[in-house]
Structures are given as structure tokens and as C-alpha cells.
Amino acid sequence: VTIEVVDPGPLASVQDPIGRPGWRRFGVPVGGAADAWSARLANRLAGNPDETALIEVTLGGASFRVDVAGMVAVAGGLAATIGGRPTPRGAGIRLTAGSVLRLEPSDGVRGYLAVNGGIAVETVMRSASTDLRSGFGGHEGRALRSGDRLAVGPASGTPARWTGTREAGPIRVVEGPHPSALAALVSGEWTVGAEADRAGVRLDGPVLSGSDAVASMGLPLGAIQVPPDGRPIVMLADRPVTGGYPVPACVIRADVGRVAQIRPGDAVRFEMVSPDEAAAEWRAAEDALDAVEPLGQMADDEELGWIGSHR
Amino acid sequence: VIRPFGESALLVEVEGPDRAQAIAAKIAARPIEGVVEVVPGLRSVLVEIEPGGSGVGLRDAIEARMATAGEHAPVGRERTVPVVYGGEHGPDLDAVAALCGLTPREVIEAHTGTGVRVLFGGFAPGFAYLGELPASLRVARLATPRVRTPAGSVAIADAMTGVYPAELPGGWRVIGRTPLAMFDPRRDPPAYLVAGDVVRFHEIDASEWEAHSVIAADW
């Protein structure tokens, strides 16, 4: 089975939900899917193990074709259509040979296209993820282009449907190691700025103060750095290994993927929680991910049969 | 001082990079259950656990390793990095000389004259923070960082020096360039310079550039 990139849209790349932890002392970012939670959901819907490699699509306008019939799934902030018709959200999709799946703009920034069997690329430093900045991993170390053909691994597992819900309230944060700007950060009204990518999201809003440099230190996922210009940056998957600016707060691990889905210009509000609450929210997000059930034969006939007949 | 850094990490603040490396090495030698990654920095060690992990006992486990880690980082290998100084390869050499009150030749001699150690890795794959530079060679970063610094650029800032492993934005002052690759994702370790290595810069002529292989023989 291969999947062909008909149109990658603004940016599409091969990622996995884990990235490549363990190499940061050599300067290598963790990387991986920017919204790992949605990537894992896409994998579960497609019948894959969580850590399977898939395609991360940015902003929509992307389309893909499979050469033979297969099971795929889309999760995250984009919607999927086949021949202009929407597909049911939160469920595996059976694609017939040659049919084209499009990912369209919806309520977020990134969509995850999982294919049953997974995208089969050679792992580099134990991960299938593309490091776009340094040019290794994934498919030839680069963003996908029209005409790329990606091999798919052997079919396995059972496609599923999801019945859970995802938290939609404020972005929760815990106190960081340099809390002087914490109150201003949490009380501020922010919008995601134009400078938003897989490494981080810059926020527009009140200018924060008290931003003397600190000694370069390792940065956890979700750390909110305040550089000298006073405009905070939420650090995401491709963040550099170290940073030298104060960190008044960290986005909780349950919400980092949600930050990666906020579109430039959209509002962001923060809410302080305790570390214990953060851990509880992580478990709640895991429970929501577990709300999947196998796609039965009924579902296949009722919801999915028509997809195959189209095109 | 050990303080929380997000819900699934602790930041161990220490006096300097040697102590940070020593602690990281001790944790590598005596792993702590549940710890997924340890990232030494200039004056800190980031210790991360799985999200949702309890972290119970983590602080005690780190303190136990700190108690026996000592002050010194493990000593690494000797590395020699060939550099073409000045001209198109080192566009800031003359400015650095002026700032330091030295001639460009004296800057080169100061940069090649002493071994520097890899203090920690960061910034980009294969980038090593090297130090300390002699006091005569300390300059502030560029007020406006370059959008692009070519791969192999050898640069200095404050008490540190380093080699850009790829074309990257950067605010350090570029005094030369090496033909050696600093990063290769297909090698293990993927970085040529790793913490503890002792690095000497060696001046070469631009005409010798091609004679130096990209991958160091002693990677």
C-alpha cells in the first residue's frame, strides 16, 4: 500500500506522537506531532498503536490518494472530505483504491492523517518524525511535496470510533521557575500572533516586564518563555533544547496540544492550576482518548459504505 | 536548589556546567525510575518524568545522586577543529579585534591558543557551548542577530565559543569557519563535540579547505 501526496497544502510532514526524546544533550529537539494527543487519537481510530508514524497537515488544503483500498482516520483541527463530501468525524474511514481524501480548514491548525499500518519510513535516531529545521527523519528529512509516495506498513489492528470529548476551556498553566511575570501572564488577554510554528507560538497582548536573561537551561514542553521584548512564547514540539529567558509558567501537558491548534489571531486565556490538578487533567485527557470502541460491521455498512462507492 | 519546572519536570539549579554535567552523568550511571530525559544546561539540570507520573521520591533520588556526583564533568576526548579565520569566512573578525583592542592576528592566536571544553549541548543539533574563552576575547553578542549564519561558522559571545552545525539564525560574532561537520543524524553520538571533550581550534589557509574531509576521522 502506498499513499500519494496529491497536494501537501501549506505544510505537511511525517511525524509520530513521541518524537525523539533522549538526544537533547546533543542539541537535538524532541519534535514529533505538535498535537500529540490528536495524533494518538488518529492512530487509534485507524487501528494503529499510539506511537505509529502519520502525516501532520497544517491549515488544510491538502489531499492524498491511496493506491489500494485501506483504512485511514483523521483527527485534530482539520476536517476530512472525499469528493467534496464530509466524512464522519471521530471514526475510521474506509478508502477505496484511488480515492482522494482532502483535509480542509476547520476549527484548528493541524490535522493528523493516520493510515492503518502506519507510514513506513526509516527511523532516524529511533523516530520516524521529520526534523524540518535540520532536515532529517520522516520522508527524506523534509516537508512533503506533491507527487511524494509514502509506503504504508502491513495492515493490523481494528479501526475505531471515538465517543469522547476534548477540554475546550482556558489553557491551564502551572507556575514556572521564574514567576515574577506570572500574575500579568495569567490575567492578560492574549491572541496567537503570526509567528506560530511547530517550535512555538508567540502571543500578542500586554507587554510583560522583568525579563532579564537567565542561564541557558533545558526547556520542557509547554514552557512559556518571556524574551526581552516582553512578548511570551509557548514552546512546542520543535522548541530548541535550551532557552535563556525567564519562564513564569508552563502550559500543563494535557493542554500543550490544544495550544498547537489555536489559529493565529484567535484568543488565548490562561488559568492557573496546581501540579496535582495538572496531573489530574492529564489523566482526564487520557481517559477521553480511551473512549474509543471498535467500528462494527453495522457502522461499516451504515456510515462508511457510501464513501467507498463515491469516485 | 531543586524546583518544579512544569508538572512533569524538576530543574536542579547548580553553580556551573561542570557540576551540571557531573549530576547528569551520575543519573545516567544510576538511573531513576520514571525519568525520561536529563538535560544539563549552563547552571542547571532539567530532569523530566513521564506526563502524569507522580514524581514521588524524585527529589530524594536526585539529591542522593547529587551527594555523590562530585564537581567535575567526565573528561572526554581531544578534538581539533580546523578553521579558516577572517575574510568571507569570518566577517566579524575585524570588529571583534577592534572591540577587544587586539589585532585580528592576536584574536586568532587567542582563539587557537587555549583548549576549550564542551560545557553543554543545546541551541541546535550538534551545537556545543565551548568555554571558557580567555578574558581578552570576551565580546557581547551582535545587537541584531543575523538571519542566516552559514554552517561551520565559528563564533564567539561572552565567555563562550561554538560552531554553527547548520545554517541558522544567530547573534554570536563569526570569526571563522570550519569545513568539519558537527552533526550527523546517522552516527551515534550524532554530535562530533560532546560534553567534556577538549577542543583546540587550528588555523588553516582557505586553500586547505578542500583537503579537510567533512567527517572527522576521529568521530
Coordinates of C-alpha atoms in Angstrom, one line a residue:
Chain A
V1 CA 0.0 0.0 0.0
T2 CA 1.2 3.5 -0.8
I3 CA -0.3 6.9 -0.1
E4 CA 0.4 9.6 -2.6
V5 CA 0.6 13.3 -1.7
V6 CA -1.6 15.0 -4.3
D7 CA -1.2 18.4 -2.6
P8 CA 0.5 18.9 0.7
G9 CA -1.1 22.3 1.5
P10 CA 1.0 24.9 3.2
L11 CA 3.0 22.3 5.3
A12 CA 2.7 18.6 5.7
S13 CA 5.2 16.2 7.2
V14 CA 5.7 12.7 8.6
Q15 CA 5.6 12.8 12.4
D16 CA 5.0 10.4 15.2
P17 CA 3.4 11.3 18.6
I18 CA 6.5 10.5 20.6
G19 CA 9.3 12.4 18.8
R20 CA 12.8 11.6 19.6
P21 CA 13.4 12.1 23.4
G22 CA 16.8 11.1 24.7
W23 CA 19.0 13.1 22.3
R24 CA 18.7 16.6 23.8
R25 CA 22.2 16.6 25.3
F26 CA 23.4 16.6 21.7
G27 CA 21.2 19.6 20.9
V28 CA 18.5 17.5 19.1
P29 CA 14.9 18.7 19.7
V30 CA 12.3 16.2 20.8
G31 CA 10.0 17.1 17.9
G32 CA 7.1 14.8 17.0
A33 CA 3.5 15.7 16.4
A34 CA 2.7 19.2 17.6
D35 CA -0.6 18.0 19.0
A36 CA 0.4 14.5 20.1
W37 CA -3.0 13.8 21.7
S38 CA -4.8 14.3 18.4
A39 CA -2.1 12.2 16.6
R40 CA -2.7 9.4 19.1
L41 CA -6.4 9.6 18.6
A42 CA -6.0 9.4 14.8
N43 CA -3.9 6.3 15.2
R44 CA -6.4 4.7 17.5
L45 CA -9.2 5.4 15.0
A46 CA -7.2 3.9 12.2
G47 CA -6.4 0.8 14.3
N48 CA -2.8 1.6 14.9
P49 CA -0.7 1.6 18.1
D50 CA -0.4 5.2 19.6
E51 CA 3.2 5.8 18.5
T52 CA 2.7 5.0 14.8
A53 CA 4.0 7.4 12.2
L54 CA 1.4 9.5 10.4
I55 CA 1.0 12.7 8.4
E56 CA 0.7 16.1 10.1
V57 CA -1.2 18.6 7.9
T58 CA -1.1 22.3 8.6
L59 CA -4.1 24.6 8.0
G60 CA -5.8 22.4 5.3
G61 CA -5.9 22.5 1.6
A62 CA -4.1 19.1 1.4
S63 CA -5.1 16.0 -0.4
F64 CA -3.9 12.4 -0.5
R65 CA -4.7 9.3 -2.6
V66 CA -4.3 5.6 -1.7
D67 CA -3.4 3.1 -4.4
V68 CA -5.4 0.3 -2.9
A69 CA -8.4 0.1 -0.5
G70 CA -7.4 0.8 3.1
M71 CA -8.5 2.2 6.4
V72 CA -7.5 5.7 7.4
A73 CA -8.5 8.2 10.1
V74 CA -8.3 12.0 10.6
A75 CA -8.2 13.8 13.9
G76 CA -7.2 17.2 15.2
G77 CA -8.2 20.6 14.0
L78 CA -9.0 19.9 10.3
A79 CA -11.9 18.2 8.6
A80 CA -11.8 15.5 6.0
T81 CA -13.8 15.2 2.8
I82 CA -13.9 12.7 0.0
G83 CA -15.1 14.1 -3.4
G84 CA -16.4 17.2 -1.6
R85 CA -18.5 15.2 0.9
P86 CA -17.6 15.4 4.6
T87 CA -16.6 12.2 6.3
P88 CA -17.9 11.4 9.8
R89 CA -15.6 12.9 12.4
G90 CA -14.1 10.7 15.1
A91 CA -14.2 7.4 13.2
G92 CA -12.0 5.4 10.9
I93 CA -12.7 5.9 7.2
R94 CA -12.6 3.2 4.6
L95 CA -11.0 4.5 1.4
T96 CA -11.4 2.7 -1.9
A97 CA -8.5 2.3 -4.3
G98 CA -7.7 5.6 -6.0
S99 CA -10.0 7.8 -3.9
V100 CA -8.7 11.2 -2.8
L101 CA -9.1 12.4 0.8
R102 CA -8.9 16.1 1.4
L103 CA -8.1 17.8 4.7
E104 CA -10.0 21.1 4.9
P105 CA -9.7 24.1 7.2
S106 CA -11.9 23.6 10.3
D107 CA -11.6 24.7 13.9
G108 CA -7.9 24.2 14.4
V109 CA -4.4 24.4 12.8
R110 CA -3.3 20.8 12.5
G111 CA -4.9 17.7 11.3
Y112 CA -3.5 14.2 11.6
L113 CA -3.9 11.6 8.8
A114 CA -3.3 8.1 10.1
V115 CA -3.2 5.1 7.7
N116 CA -3.8 1.6 9.1
G117 CA -0.4 0.0 9.2
G118 CA 1.3 3.4 9.6
I119 CA 3.6 5.5 7.4
A120 CA 6.6 3.3 6.8
V121 CA 9.8 5.4 6.8
E122 CA 13.2 4.6 8.0
T123 CA 13.7 5.8 11.6
V124 CA 16.5 8.2 12.3
M125 CA 17.6 8.4 15.9
R126 CA 14.8 6.0 16.8
S127 CA 12.0 8.1 15.5
A128 CA 10.0 8.5 12.2
S129 CA 9.5 12.2 12.9
T130 CA 10.7 14.8 10.5
D131 CA 13.1 17.4 11.9
L132 CA 12.2 20.1 9.4
R133 CA 14.7 22.6 10.6
S134 CA 17.7 20.3 10.5
G135 CA 16.5 18.2 7.6
F136 CA 16.5 14.6 8.8
G137 CA 13.9 11.9 9.7
G138 CA 10.5 11.4 8.2
H139 CA 10.3 11.4 4.4
E140 CA 13.7 12.4 3.1
G141 CA 14.1 14.8 6.0
R142 CA 11.8 17.4 4.5
A143 CA 8.2 18.6 4.2
L144 CA 6.0 16.5 1.9
R145 CA 5.6 17.6 -1.7
S146 CA 3.1 16.9 -4.4
G147 CA 3.9 13.5 -6.0
D148 CA 5.6 12.0 -3.0
R149 CA 4.7 8.4 -2.5
L150 CA 4.8 7.0 1.1
A151 CA 4.9 3.4 1.8
V152 CA 2.4 2.0 4.3
G153 CA 3.2 -0.8 6.8
P154 CA 1.3 -4.1 6.9
A155 CA -2.4 -3.8 7.9
S156 CA -3.1 -4.5 11.6
G157 CA -5.5 -3.7 14.4
T158 CA -9.1 -2.7 14.4
P159 CA -10.4 0.7 13.2
A160 CA -12.5 2.5 15.8
R161 CA -14.9 5.3 16.5
W162 CA -14.4 7.9 19.3
T163 CA -17.2 8.9 21.7
G164 CA -15.1 11.2 24.0
T165 CA -14.9 15.0 24.2
R166 CA -11.9 17.3 24.5
E167 CA -11.5 20.0 27.0
A168 CA -12.4 23.4 25.4
G169 CA -11.9 25.9 28.3
P170 CA -8.9 28.2 29.1
I171 CA -5.4 26.9 28.7
R172 CA -4.3 25.7 32.1
V173 CA -0.8 26.6 33.4
V174 CA 1.3 25.8 36.4
E175 CA 3.8 28.1 38.0
G176 CA 7.2 28.2 36.3
P177 CA 10.7 28.6 37.9
H178 CA 10.7 32.4 37.3
P179 CA 7.3 33.6 38.4
S180 CA 7.8 37.4 38.5
A181 CA 5.6 37.9 35.4
L182 CA 3.1 35.1 36.4
A183 CA 0.2 37.3 37.5
A184 CA 0.4 39.5 34.4
L185 CA 0.6 36.5 32.2
V186 CA -2.4 34.7 33.7
S187 CA -4.6 37.8 33.9
G188 CA -3.7 39.0 30.4
E189 CA -5.8 38.7 27.3
W190 CA -3.8 37.2 24.5
T191 CA -4.1 36.3 20.9
V192 CA -1.9 33.9 19.0
G193 CA 0.5 36.0 16.8
A194 CA 1.5 35.5 13.2
E195 CA 4.8 33.9 14.4
A196 CA 3.4 30.4 15.2
D197 CA 5.0 27.2 14.1
R198 CA 6.0 23.8 15.4
A199 CA 8.7 25.3 17.6
G200 CA 6.5 27.8 19.4
V201 CA 3.6 30.2 19.4
R202 CA 4.2 33.9 20.1
L203 CA 1.4 35.6 22.0
D204 CA 0.3 39.2 21.3
G205 CA -1.1 41.1 24.3
P206 CA 0.2 43.2 27.2
V207 CA 4.0 43.6 27.2
L208 CA 5.4 41.7 30.2
S209 CA 8.3 43.1 32.2
G210 CA 11.1 41.7 34.3
S211 CA 12.7 39.7 31.5
D212 CA 16.4 39.6 32.3
A213 CA 18.2 36.7 30.6
V214 CA 18.8 33.6 32.7
A215 CA 21.5 30.9 32.2
S216 CA 20.6 28.6 29.3
M217 CA 18.6 25.7 30.6
G218 CA 16.6 22.8 29.2
L219 CA 13.1 23.7 28.3
P220 CA 10.2 21.3 29.0
L221 CA 7.3 21.1 26.5
G222 CA 4.8 23.9 27.2
A223 CA 7.3 26.2 28.9
I224 CA 6.3 29.9 28.4
Q225 CA 9.4 31.9 27.8
V226 CA 9.4 35.7 28.0
P227 CA 12.2 37.2 25.9
P228 CA 13.4 40.8 26.4
D229 CA 10.7 42.2 24.2
G230 CA 8.2 41.1 26.8
R231 CA 6.1 39.0 24.3
P232 CA 5.7 35.5 25.6
I233 CA 6.3 32.4 23.6
V234 CA 4.7 29.0 24.3
M235 CA 7.3 26.3 23.5
L236 CA 6.0 23.4 21.4
A237 CA 7.4 20.1 20.0
D238 CA 10.3 21.6 17.9
R239 CA 11.4 24.0 20.5
P240 CA 15.2 24.3 20.9
V241 CA 16.7 22.1 23.6
T242 CA 17.7 25.1 25.7
G243 CA 16.5 28.6 26.3
G244 CA 17.9 31.6 28.2
Y245 CA 14.8 33.6 29.0
P246 CA 12.6 33.5 32.2
V247 CA 9.7 31.1 32.3
P248 CA 6.9 32.4 34.5
A249 CA 4.6 29.5 33.7
C250 CA 4.3 26.2 31.9
V251 CA 1.2 25.0 30.0
I252 CA 0.1 21.8 31.5
R253 CA 0.9 18.7 29.5
A254 CA -2.8 18.0 28.9
D255 CA -3.2 21.3 27.1
V256 CA 0.0 21.7 25.1
G257 CA -1.6 20.1 22.0
R258 CA -4.5 22.4 22.3
V259 CA -2.2 25.4 22.1
A260 CA -0.8 23.9 18.9
Q261 CA -4.4 24.1 17.5
I262 CA -5.1 27.8 18.2
R263 CA -5.2 29.7 14.9
P264 CA -3.2 33.0 14.5
G265 CA -5.5 35.8 15.6
D266 CA -7.6 33.7 17.9
A267 CA -7.8 34.5 21.6
V268 CA -6.0 32.6 24.3
R269 CA -6.8 32.7 28.0
F270 CA -4.8 31.1 30.8
E271 CA -5.9 29.6 34.1
M272 CA -3.6 28.7 37.0
V273 CA -3.8 25.2 38.4
S274 CA -1.8 23.3 40.9
P275 CA 0.6 20.5 39.9
D276 CA -1.8 18.0 41.3
E277 CA -4.7 19.4 39.2
A278 CA -2.4 19.3 36.2
A279 CA -1.7 15.6 36.7
A280 CA -5.5 15.0 37.1
E281 CA -6.1 16.9 33.9
W282 CA -3.6 14.7 32.2
R283 CA -5.4 11.6 33.4
A284 CA -8.7 13.1 32.2
A285 CA -7.3 13.7 28.8
E286 CA -6.0 10.1 28.7
D287 CA -9.5 8.9 29.7
A288 CA -11.0 10.9 26.9
L289 CA -8.6 9.3 24.5
D290 CA -9.7 5.9 25.8
A291 CA -13.3 6.5 24.8
V292 CA -12.9 4.5 21.6
E293 CA -14.9 1.5 20.5
P294 CA -14.3 -0.9 17.6
L295 CA -16.0 0.0 14.4
G296 CA -18.5 -2.8 14.0
Q297 CA -20.0 -4.3 10.8
M298 CA -23.1 -2.2 11.3
A299 CA -21.2 1.0 11.4
D300 CA -19.2 -0.1 8.3
D301 CA -22.4 -0.5 6.3
E302 CA -24.3 2.5 7.6
E303 CA -21.8 5.1 7.9
L304 CA -18.9 4.1 5.7
G305 CA -20.3 2.1 2.8
W306 CA -21.2 5.1 0.7
I307 CA -17.7 6.5 1.0
G308 CA -16.3 3.7 -1.0
S309 CA -18.8 3.9 -3.7
H310 CA -18.1 7.6 -4.4
R311 CA -15.4 8.3 -7.0
Chain B
V1 CA 18.0 24.4 44.6
I2 CA 15.6 22.0 43.1
R3 CA 12.3 23.4 41.9
P4 CA 9.4 22.3 39.8
F5 CA 9.5 23.1 36.1
G6 CA 6.1 22.3 34.9
E7 CA 4.1 19.4 36.3
S8 CA 6.5 16.7 35.0
A9 CA 10.0 18.1 35.4
L10 CA 12.3 19.4 38.1
L11 CA 15.0 22.0 37.5
V12 CA 18.1 21.4 39.5
E13 CA 20.0 24.7 39.8
V14 CA 23.7 24.4 40.3
E15 CA 26.9 26.6 40.3
G16 CA 28.0 25.8 36.8
P17 CA 28.2 23.5 33.8
D18 CA 30.8 21.1 35.3
R19 CA 28.5 20.3 38.3
A20 CA 25.5 20.0 35.9
Q21 CA 27.3 17.5 33.7
A22 CA 28.6 15.6 36.8
I23 CA 25.0 15.2 38.1
A24 CA 23.7 14.2 34.6
A25 CA 26.4 11.6 34.4
K26 CA 25.6 10.3 37.8
I27 CA 21.9 9.9 36.9
A28 CA 22.9 8.2 33.7
A29 CA 25.0 5.8 35.7
R30 CA 22.4 5.2 38.4
P31 CA 19.1 5.7 36.5
I32 CA 16.0 6.9 38.4
E33 CA 12.8 5.0 37.7
G34 CA 10.3 7.1 35.7
V35 CA 12.9 9.7 34.5
V36 CA 12.6 10.0 30.7
E37 CA 15.3 12.6 30.0
V38 CA 18.0 14.6 31.7
V39 CA 19.2 17.8 30.1
P40 CA 22.2 19.6 31.6
G41 CA 22.4 23.3 30.9
L42 CA 24.8 26.1 31.9
R43 CA 23.8 26.2 35.5
S44 CA 21.0 23.7 35.7
V45 CA 19.9 20.1 35.1
L46 CA 16.4 19.5 33.8
V47 CA 15.0 16.2 34.9
E48 CA 11.9 15.1 33.2
I49 CA 9.4 12.3 34.0
E50 CA 6.5 10.9 32.1
P51 CA 3.5 13.2 32.0
G52 CA 1.0 12.0 34.6
G53 CA 3.8 10.4 36.6
S54 CA 3.7 11.1 40.3
G55 CA 7.2 12.2 40.8
V56 CA 7.0 10.9 44.3
G57 CA 10.6 10.3 45.6
L58 CA 12.1 12.0 42.6
R59 CA 13.6 14.9 44.6
D60 CA 15.1 12.5 47.1
A61 CA 16.5 10.3 44.3
I62 CA 18.1 13.3 42.6
E63 CA 19.6 14.6 45.9
A64 CA 21.1 11.2 46.6
R65 CA 22.9 11.3 43.2
M66 CA 23.9 14.9 43.8
A67 CA 25.6 13.9 47.0
T68 CA 28.0 11.6 45.2
A69 CA 28.2 13.2 41.8
G70 CA 31.2 15.4 42.6
E71 CA 32.1 18.7 41.0
H72 CA 33.7 17.6 37.8
A73 CA 32.3 16.5 34.5
P74 CA 33.6 13.3 33.0
V75 CA 36.6 14.2 30.8
G76 CA 36.0 13.5 27.1
R77 CA 38.2 13.2 24.1
E78 CA 40.7 15.6 22.5
R79 CA 39.3 17.3 19.4
T80 CA 41.0 19.5 16.8
V81 CA 38.8 21.8 14.7
P82 CA 40.5 23.4 11.6
V83 CA 39.3 26.9 11.0
V84 CA 39.8 29.5 8.2
Y85 CA 39.8 32.8 10.1
G86 CA 38.6 36.2 8.8
G87 CA 37.6 37.3 5.3
E88 CA 34.4 35.9 3.9
H89 CA 34.5 33.0 6.4
G90 CA 34.9 35.3 9.5
P91 CA 33.1 38.5 8.7
D92 CA 33.2 39.8 12.3
L93 CA 36.9 39.1 12.9
D94 CA 38.0 42.8 12.4
A95 CA 35.1 44.1 14.6
V96 CA 36.0 41.6 17.4
A97 CA 39.6 42.7 17.2
A98 CA 38.6 46.4 17.5
L99 CA 36.2 45.6 20.4
C100 CA 39.0 43.7 22.3
G101 CA 41.7 46.2 21.5
L102 CA 43.6 43.5 19.7
T103 CA 44.8 43.0 16.1
P104 CA 43.0 40.3 14.1
R105 CA 46.1 38.2 14.3
E106 CA 46.0 38.4 18.1
V107 CA 42.4 37.4 18.1
I108 CA 43.3 34.3 16.1
E109 CA 46.2 33.5 18.4
A110 CA 44.0 33.8 21.5
H111 CA 41.3 31.6 20.0
T112 CA 43.7 28.9 18.9
G113 CA 46.0 29.2 21.8
T114 CA 43.9 27.6 24.6
G115 CA 41.9 24.5 24.7
V116 CA 38.2 24.9 25.5
R117 CA 35.8 22.4 26.8
V118 CA 32.3 21.4 25.7
L119 CA 30.3 22.8 28.6
F120 CA 26.9 21.5 27.4
G121 CA 24.9 20.9 24.2
G122 CA 21.9 22.9 23.0
F123 CA 20.6 25.5 20.6
A124 CA 20.6 23.2 17.6
P125 CA 21.5 19.6 16.7
G126 CA 25.3 19.3 17.1
F127 CA 25.8 22.7 18.7
A128 CA 28.2 22.6 21.6
Y129 CA 28.8 25.5 24.0
L130 CA 32.5 25.7 24.4
G131 CA 34.4 27.6 27.1
E132 CA 35.8 29.4 28.7
L133 CA 37.5 31.9 26.4
P134 CA 40.4 33.9 27.7
A135 CA 39.4 37.2 29.3
S136 CA 41.0 39.1 26.4
L137 CA 38.5 37.7 23.9
R138 CA 35.1 38.5 25.5
V139 CA 32.7 40.4 23.4
A140 CA 28.9 40.9 23.6
R141 CA 26.6 39.3 21.1
L142 CA 25.5 41.3 18.0
A143 CA 22.8 43.8 18.8
T144 CA 20.9 42.5 15.8
P145 CA 21.3 38.7 15.2
R146 CA 22.0 37.5 11.7
V147 CA 19.1 35.9 9.9
R148 CA 21.5 33.3 8.5
T149 CA 24.8 32.2 9.7
P150 CA 26.5 29.6 7.4
A151 CA 27.1 26.1 8.5
G152 CA 30.5 25.7 10.0
S153 CA 30.7 29.3 11.2
V154 CA 33.0 29.6 14.3
A155 CA 31.7 32.3 16.5
I156 CA 32.2 33.8 20.0
A157 CA 30.0 35.6 22.5
D158 CA 30.8 36.5 26.1
A159 CA 32.9 33.7 27.6
M160 CA 31.9 31.1 25.1
T161 CA 32.6 30.0 21.6
G162 CA 30.9 27.5 19.3
V163 CA 30.5 26.1 15.8
Y164 CA 27.2 26.6 13.9
P165 CA 26.3 23.0 12.8
A166 CA 24.0 24.2 10.1
E167 CA 22.8 27.4 8.5
L168 CA 21.0 29.1 11.4
P169 CA 20.0 32.4 12.7
G170 CA 22.4 33.6 15.3
G171 CA 23.7 36.5 17.3
W172 CA 27.2 35.3 18.0
R173 CA 30.2 37.1 16.3
V174 CA 31.6 35.0 13.5
I175 CA 35.4 35.0 13.3
G176 CA 36.0 31.9 11.1
R177 CA 34.6 28.8 9.5
T178 CA 35.4 25.1 9.6
P179 CA 34.9 22.5 6.9
L180 CA 34.1 19.9 9.5
A181 CA 30.6 18.6 10.0
M182 CA 29.4 19.0 13.6
F183 CA 26.2 16.9 13.3
D184 CA 25.3 13.6 11.5
P185 CA 22.0 12.1 12.5
R186 CA 23.2 8.7 11.2
R187 CA 26.1 8.5 13.7
D188 CA 25.9 7.7 17.4
P189 CA 26.7 10.0 19.0
P190 CA 25.1 12.3 16.4
A191 CA 27.3 15.2 17.5
Y192 CA 31.1 15.5 16.9
L193 CA 31.6 17.5 20.0
V194 CA 30.0 16.1 23.2
A195 CA 30.1 17.3 26.8
G196 CA 33.6 17.0 28.4
D197 CA 35.5 17.0 25.1
V198 CA 38.5 19.3 25.0
V199 CA 38.6 21.3 21.7
R200 CA 41.5 23.1 20.1
F201 CA 41.0 25.3 17.1
H202 CA 43.7 25.0 14.5
E203 CA 44.2 27.7 11.8
I204 CA 44.2 26.6 8.2
D205 CA 44.5 28.5 5.0
A206 CA 41.5 28.9 2.7
S207 CA 43.4 26.9 0.1
E208 CA 43.4 23.9 2.5
W209 CA 39.6 23.9 2.9
E210 CA 39.1 21.2 0.3
A211 CA 41.8 19.0 1.8
H212 CA 39.9 18.6 5.1
S213 CA 37.3 15.9 5.0
V214 CA 33.8 16.9 6.1
I215 CA 33.5 14.0 8.6
A216 CA 36.4 14.0 11.1
A217 CA 38.4 10.8 11.1
D218 CA 38.1 10.5 14.9
W219 CA 34.3 11.0 15.1

